[in-house]
Short mmCIF file of N, CA and C in Angstrom, two decimals:
data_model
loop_
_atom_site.label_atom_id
_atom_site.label_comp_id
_atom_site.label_asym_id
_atom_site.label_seq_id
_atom_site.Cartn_x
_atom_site.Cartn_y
_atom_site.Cartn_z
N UNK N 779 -4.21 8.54 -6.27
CA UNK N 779 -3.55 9.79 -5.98
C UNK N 779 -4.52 10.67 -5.21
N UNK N 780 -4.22 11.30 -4.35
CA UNK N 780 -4.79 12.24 -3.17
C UNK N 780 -4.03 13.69 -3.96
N UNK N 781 -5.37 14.82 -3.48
CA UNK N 781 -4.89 15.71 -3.87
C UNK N 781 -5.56 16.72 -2.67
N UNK N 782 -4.48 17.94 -2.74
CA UNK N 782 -4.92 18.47 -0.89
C UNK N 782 -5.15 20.20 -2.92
N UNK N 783 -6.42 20.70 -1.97
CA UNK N 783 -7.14 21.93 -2.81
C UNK N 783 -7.34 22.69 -1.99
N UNK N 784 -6.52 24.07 -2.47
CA UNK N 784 -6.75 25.62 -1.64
C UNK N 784 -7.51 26.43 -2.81
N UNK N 785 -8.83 26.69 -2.11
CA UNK N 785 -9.10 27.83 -3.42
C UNK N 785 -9.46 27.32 -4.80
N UNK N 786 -10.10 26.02 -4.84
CA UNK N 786 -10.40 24.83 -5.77
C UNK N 786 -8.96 25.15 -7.04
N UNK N 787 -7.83 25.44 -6.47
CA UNK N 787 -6.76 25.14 -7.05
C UNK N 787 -5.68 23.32 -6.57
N UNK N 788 -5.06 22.75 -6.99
CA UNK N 788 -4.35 21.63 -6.63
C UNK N 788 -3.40 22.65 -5.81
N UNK N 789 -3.01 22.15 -5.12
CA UNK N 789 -1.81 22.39 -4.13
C UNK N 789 -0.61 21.50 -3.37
N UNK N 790 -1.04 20.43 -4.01
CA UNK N 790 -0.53 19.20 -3.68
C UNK N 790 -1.05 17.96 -3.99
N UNK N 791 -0.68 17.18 -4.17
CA UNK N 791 -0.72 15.83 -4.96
C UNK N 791 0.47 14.87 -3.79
N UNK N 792 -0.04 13.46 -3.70
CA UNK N 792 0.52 12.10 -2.63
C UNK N 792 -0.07 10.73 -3.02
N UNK N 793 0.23 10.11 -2.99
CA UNK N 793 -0.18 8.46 -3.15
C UNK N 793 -0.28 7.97 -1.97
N UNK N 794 -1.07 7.16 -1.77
CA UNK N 794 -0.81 6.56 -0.65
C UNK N 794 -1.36 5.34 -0.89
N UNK N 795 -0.39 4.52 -0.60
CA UNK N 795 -0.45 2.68 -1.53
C UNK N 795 -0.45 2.08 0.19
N UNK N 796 -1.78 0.49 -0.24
CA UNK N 796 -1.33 -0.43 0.69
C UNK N 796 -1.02 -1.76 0.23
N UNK N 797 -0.29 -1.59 -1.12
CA UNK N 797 0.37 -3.01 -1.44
C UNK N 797 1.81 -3.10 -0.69
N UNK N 798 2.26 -4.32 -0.54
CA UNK N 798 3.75 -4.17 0.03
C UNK N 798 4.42 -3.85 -1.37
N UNK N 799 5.44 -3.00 -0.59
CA UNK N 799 6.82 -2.61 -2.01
C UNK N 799 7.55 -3.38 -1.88
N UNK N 800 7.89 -3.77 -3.13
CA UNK N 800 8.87 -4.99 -3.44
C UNK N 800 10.27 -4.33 -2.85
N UNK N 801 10.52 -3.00 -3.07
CA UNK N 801 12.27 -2.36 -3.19
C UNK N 801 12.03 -2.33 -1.35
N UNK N 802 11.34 -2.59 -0.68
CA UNK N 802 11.56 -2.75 0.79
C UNK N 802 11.87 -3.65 1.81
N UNK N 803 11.79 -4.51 0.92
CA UNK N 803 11.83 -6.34 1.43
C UNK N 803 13.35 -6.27 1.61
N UNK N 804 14.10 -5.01 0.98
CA UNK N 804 15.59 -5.53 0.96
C UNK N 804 16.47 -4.31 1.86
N UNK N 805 16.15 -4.07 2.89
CA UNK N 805 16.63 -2.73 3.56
C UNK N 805 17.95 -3.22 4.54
N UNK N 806 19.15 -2.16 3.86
CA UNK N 806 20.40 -1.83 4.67
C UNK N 806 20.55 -1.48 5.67
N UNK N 807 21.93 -1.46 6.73
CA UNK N 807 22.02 -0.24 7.49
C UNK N 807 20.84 -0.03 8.59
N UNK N 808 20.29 -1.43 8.68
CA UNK N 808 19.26 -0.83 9.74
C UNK N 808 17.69 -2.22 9.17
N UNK N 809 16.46 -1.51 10.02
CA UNK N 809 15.79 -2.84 9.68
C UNK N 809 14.07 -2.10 9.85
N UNK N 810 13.33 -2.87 9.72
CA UNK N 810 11.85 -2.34 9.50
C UNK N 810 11.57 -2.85 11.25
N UNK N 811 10.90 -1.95 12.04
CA UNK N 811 10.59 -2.25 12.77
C UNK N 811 9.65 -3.12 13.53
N UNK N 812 8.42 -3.49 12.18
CA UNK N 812 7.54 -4.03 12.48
C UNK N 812 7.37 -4.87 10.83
N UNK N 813 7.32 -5.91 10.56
CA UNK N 813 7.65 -6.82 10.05
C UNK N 813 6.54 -7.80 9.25
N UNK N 814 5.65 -8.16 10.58
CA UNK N 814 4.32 -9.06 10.55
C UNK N 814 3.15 -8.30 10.38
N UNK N 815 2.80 -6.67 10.39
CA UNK N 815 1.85 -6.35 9.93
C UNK N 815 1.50 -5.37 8.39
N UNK N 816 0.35 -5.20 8.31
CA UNK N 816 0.50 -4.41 6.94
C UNK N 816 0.96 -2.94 7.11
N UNK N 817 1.68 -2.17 6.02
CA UNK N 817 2.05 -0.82 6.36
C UNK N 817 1.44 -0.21 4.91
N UNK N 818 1.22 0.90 5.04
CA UNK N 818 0.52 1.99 4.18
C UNK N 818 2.13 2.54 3.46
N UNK N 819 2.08 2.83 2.11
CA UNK N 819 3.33 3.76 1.73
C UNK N 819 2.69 5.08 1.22
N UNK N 820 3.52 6.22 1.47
CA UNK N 820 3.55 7.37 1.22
C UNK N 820 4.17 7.67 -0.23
N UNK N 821 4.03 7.60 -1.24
CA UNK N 821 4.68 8.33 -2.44
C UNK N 821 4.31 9.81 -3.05
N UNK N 822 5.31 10.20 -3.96
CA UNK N 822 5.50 11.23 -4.86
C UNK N 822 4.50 12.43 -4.29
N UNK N 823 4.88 12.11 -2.90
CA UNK N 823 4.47 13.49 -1.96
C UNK N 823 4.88 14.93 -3.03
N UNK N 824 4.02 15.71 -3.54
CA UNK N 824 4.75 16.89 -4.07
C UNK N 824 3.25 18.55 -3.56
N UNK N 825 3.98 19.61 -3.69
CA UNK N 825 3.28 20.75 -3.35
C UNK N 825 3.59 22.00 -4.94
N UNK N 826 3.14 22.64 -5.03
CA UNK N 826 3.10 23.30 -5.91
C UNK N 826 3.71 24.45 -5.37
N UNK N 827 4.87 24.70 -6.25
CA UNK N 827 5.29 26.38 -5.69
C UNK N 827 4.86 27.34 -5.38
N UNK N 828 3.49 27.64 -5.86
CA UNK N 828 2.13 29.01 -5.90
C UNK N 828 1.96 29.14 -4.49
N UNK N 829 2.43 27.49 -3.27
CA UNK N 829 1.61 27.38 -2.27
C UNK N 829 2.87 27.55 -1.18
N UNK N 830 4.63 27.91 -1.31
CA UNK N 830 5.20 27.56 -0.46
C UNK N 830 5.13 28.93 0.43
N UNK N 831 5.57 28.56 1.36
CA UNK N 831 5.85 29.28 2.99
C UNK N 831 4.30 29.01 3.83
N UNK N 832 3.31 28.11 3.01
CA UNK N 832 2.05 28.10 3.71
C UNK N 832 2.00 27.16 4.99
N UNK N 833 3.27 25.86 5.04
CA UNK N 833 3.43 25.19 5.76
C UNK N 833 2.46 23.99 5.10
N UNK N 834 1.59 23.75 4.28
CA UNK N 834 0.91 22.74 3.39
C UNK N 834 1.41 21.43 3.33
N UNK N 835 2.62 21.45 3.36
CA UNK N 835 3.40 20.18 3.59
C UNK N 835 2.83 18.63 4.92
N UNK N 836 3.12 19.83 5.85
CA UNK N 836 2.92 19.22 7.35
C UNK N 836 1.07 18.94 7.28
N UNK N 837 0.36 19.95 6.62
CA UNK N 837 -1.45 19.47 6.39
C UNK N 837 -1.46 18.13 5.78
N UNK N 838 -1.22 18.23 4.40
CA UNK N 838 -0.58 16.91 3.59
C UNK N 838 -0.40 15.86 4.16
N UNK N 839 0.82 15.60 4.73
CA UNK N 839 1.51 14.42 5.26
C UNK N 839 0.18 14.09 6.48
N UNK N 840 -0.21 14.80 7.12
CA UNK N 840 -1.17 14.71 8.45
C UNK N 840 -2.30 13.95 8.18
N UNK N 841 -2.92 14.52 6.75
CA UNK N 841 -3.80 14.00 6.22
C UNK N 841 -3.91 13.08 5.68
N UNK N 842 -2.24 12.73 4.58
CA UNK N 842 -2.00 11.23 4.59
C UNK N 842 -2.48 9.90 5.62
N UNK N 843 -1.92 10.80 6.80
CA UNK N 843 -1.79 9.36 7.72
C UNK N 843 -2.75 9.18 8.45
N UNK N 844 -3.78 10.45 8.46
CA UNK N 844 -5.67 10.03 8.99
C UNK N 844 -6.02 9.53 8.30
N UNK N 845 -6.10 9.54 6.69
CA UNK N 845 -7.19 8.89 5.72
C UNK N 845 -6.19 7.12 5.96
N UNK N 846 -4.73 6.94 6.05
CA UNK N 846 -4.73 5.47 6.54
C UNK N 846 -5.34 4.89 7.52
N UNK N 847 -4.97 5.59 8.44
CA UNK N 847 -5.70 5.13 9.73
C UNK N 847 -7.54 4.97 9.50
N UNK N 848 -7.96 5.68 8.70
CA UNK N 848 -9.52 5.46 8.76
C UNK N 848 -9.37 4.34 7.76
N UNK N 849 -8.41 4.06 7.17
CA UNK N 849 -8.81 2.75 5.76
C UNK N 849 -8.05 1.49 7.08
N UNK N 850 -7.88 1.66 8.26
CA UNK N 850 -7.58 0.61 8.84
C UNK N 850 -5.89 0.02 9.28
N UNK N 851 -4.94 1.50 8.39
CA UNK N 851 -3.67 1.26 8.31
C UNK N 851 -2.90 1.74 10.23
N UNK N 852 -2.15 0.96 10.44
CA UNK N 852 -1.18 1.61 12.17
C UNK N 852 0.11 1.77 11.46
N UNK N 853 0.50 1.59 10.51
CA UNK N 853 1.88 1.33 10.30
C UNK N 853 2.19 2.02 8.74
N UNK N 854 3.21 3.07 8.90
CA UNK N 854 3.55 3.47 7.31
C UNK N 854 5.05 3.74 6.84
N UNK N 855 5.10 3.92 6.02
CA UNK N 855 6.64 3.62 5.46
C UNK N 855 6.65 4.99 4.26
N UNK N 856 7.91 5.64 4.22
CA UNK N 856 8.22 6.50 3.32
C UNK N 856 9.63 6.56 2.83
N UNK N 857 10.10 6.97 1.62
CA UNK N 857 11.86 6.86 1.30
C UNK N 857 11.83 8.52 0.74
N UNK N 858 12.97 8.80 0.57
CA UNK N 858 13.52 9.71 -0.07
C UNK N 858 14.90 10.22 0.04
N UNK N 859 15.33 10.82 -1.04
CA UNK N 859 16.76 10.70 -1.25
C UNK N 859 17.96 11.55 -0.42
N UNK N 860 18.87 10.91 0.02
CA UNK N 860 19.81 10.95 1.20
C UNK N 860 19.87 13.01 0.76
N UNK N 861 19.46 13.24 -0.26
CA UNK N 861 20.04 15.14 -0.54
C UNK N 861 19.02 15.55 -0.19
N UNK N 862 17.54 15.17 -0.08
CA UNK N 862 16.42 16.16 0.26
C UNK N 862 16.20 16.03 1.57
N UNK N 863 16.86 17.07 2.01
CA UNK N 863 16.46 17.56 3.23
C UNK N 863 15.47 18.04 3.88
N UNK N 864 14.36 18.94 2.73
CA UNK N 864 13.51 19.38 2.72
C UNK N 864 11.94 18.48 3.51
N UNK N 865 12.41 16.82 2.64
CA UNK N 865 11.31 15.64 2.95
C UNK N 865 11.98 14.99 4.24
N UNK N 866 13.21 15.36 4.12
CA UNK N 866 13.35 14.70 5.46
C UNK N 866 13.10 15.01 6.76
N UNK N 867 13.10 16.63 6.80
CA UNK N 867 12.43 17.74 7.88
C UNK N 867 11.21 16.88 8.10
N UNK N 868 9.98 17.00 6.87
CA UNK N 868 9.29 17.10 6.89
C UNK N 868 8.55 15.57 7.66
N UNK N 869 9.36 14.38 7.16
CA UNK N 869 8.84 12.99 7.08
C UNK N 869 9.10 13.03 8.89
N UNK N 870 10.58 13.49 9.59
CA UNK N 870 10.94 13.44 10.80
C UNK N 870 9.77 14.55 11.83
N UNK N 871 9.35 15.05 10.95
CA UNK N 871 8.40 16.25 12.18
C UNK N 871 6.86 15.39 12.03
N UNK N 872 6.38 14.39 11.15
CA UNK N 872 5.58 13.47 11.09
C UNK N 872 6.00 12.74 12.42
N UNK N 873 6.62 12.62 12.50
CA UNK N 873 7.07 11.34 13.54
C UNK N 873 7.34 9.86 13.32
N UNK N 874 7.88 9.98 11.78
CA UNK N 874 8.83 8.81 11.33
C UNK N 874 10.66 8.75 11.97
N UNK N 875 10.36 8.10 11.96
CA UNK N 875 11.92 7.71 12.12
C UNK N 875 13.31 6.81 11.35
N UNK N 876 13.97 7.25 11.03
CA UNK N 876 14.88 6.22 10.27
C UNK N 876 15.35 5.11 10.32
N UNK N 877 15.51 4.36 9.03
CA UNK N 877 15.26 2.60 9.65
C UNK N 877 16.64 2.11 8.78
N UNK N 878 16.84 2.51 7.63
CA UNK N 878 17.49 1.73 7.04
C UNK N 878 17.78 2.38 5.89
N UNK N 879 18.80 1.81 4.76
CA UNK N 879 18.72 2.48 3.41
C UNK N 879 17.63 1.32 2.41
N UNK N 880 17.35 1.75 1.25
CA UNK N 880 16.28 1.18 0.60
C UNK N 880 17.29 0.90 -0.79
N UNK N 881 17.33 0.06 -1.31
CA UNK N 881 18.26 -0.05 -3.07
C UNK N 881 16.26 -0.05 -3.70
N UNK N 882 16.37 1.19 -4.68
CA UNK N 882 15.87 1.10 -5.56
C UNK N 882 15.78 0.16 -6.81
N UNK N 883 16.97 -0.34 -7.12
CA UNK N 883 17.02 -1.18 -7.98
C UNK N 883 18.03 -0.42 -9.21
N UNK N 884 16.97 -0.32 -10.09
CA UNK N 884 17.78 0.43 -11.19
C UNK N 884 17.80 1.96 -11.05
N UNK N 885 17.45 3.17 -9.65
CA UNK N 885 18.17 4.00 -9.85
C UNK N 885 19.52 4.15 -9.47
N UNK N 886 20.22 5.24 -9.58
CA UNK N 886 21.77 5.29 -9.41
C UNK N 886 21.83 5.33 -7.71
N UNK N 887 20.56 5.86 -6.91
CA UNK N 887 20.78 6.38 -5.76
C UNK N 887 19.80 5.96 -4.87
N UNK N 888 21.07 5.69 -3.49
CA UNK N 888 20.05 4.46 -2.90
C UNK N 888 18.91 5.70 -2.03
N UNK N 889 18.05 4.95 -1.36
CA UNK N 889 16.90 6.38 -0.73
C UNK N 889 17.33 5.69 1.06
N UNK N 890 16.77 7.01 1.50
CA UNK N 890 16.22 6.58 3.29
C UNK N 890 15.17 6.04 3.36
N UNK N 891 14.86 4.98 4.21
CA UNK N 891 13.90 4.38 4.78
C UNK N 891 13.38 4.95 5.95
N UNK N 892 11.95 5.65 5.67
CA UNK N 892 11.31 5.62 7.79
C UNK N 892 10.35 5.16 7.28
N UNK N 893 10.03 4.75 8.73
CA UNK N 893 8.72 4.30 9.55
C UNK N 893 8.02 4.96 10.48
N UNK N 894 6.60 4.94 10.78
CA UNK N 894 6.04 5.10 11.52
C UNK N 894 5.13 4.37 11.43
N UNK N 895 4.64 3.86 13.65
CA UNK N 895 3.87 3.29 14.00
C UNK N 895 2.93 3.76 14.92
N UNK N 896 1.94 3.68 14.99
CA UNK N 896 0.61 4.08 15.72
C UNK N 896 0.56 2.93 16.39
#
């Protein structure tokens, strides 16, 4: 877990995994663009309310995808659910793009799939 600190307070908390996800091997509605190499995942991206209107989000995600790129990652993958609009602003102003739907498995609700490639 990555944690982004304003003011040696937390302000945000992200994962950023380079195992392959199993719930991705199986994508709807669309397809992974790049297939044959390894991709970095983005999870349980979250910000703390104390910190909103700071724009922290867009630092976050930015910073996500330098510390991949310095561990060697070009390629990353993120989901989230067809109602949050909020991550989806956010994942699309990254410069992911939408690929597909994702089946979680055992939740009730399937997620969006993007990608982004360097």
């Amino acid at each position: 877990m990555l944690c982004l600190m304003v003011n040696d307070q937390v302000a945000g908390v992200a994962t950023l995994a380079h195992d392959p996800q199993a719930n991705y091997q199986n994508i709807s509605d669309g397809h992974w663009d790049v297939t044959d190499q390894p991709y970095a995942t983005i999870h349980r991206l979250a910000l703390s309310s104390e910190f909103r209107g700071m724009h922290l989000s867009n630092y976050l995600m930015s910073n996500l995808i330098s510390i991949g790129v310095e561990q060697g990652m070009q390629n990353f993958r993120i989901d989230t659910h067809a109602m949050n609009k909020r991550m989806q602003g956010l994942i699309k102003s990254a410069g992911f793009h939408y690929c597909g739907m994702i089946d979680k498995g055992d939740e009730v609700q399937e997620r969006l799939g993007y990608e982004l490639n360097l």
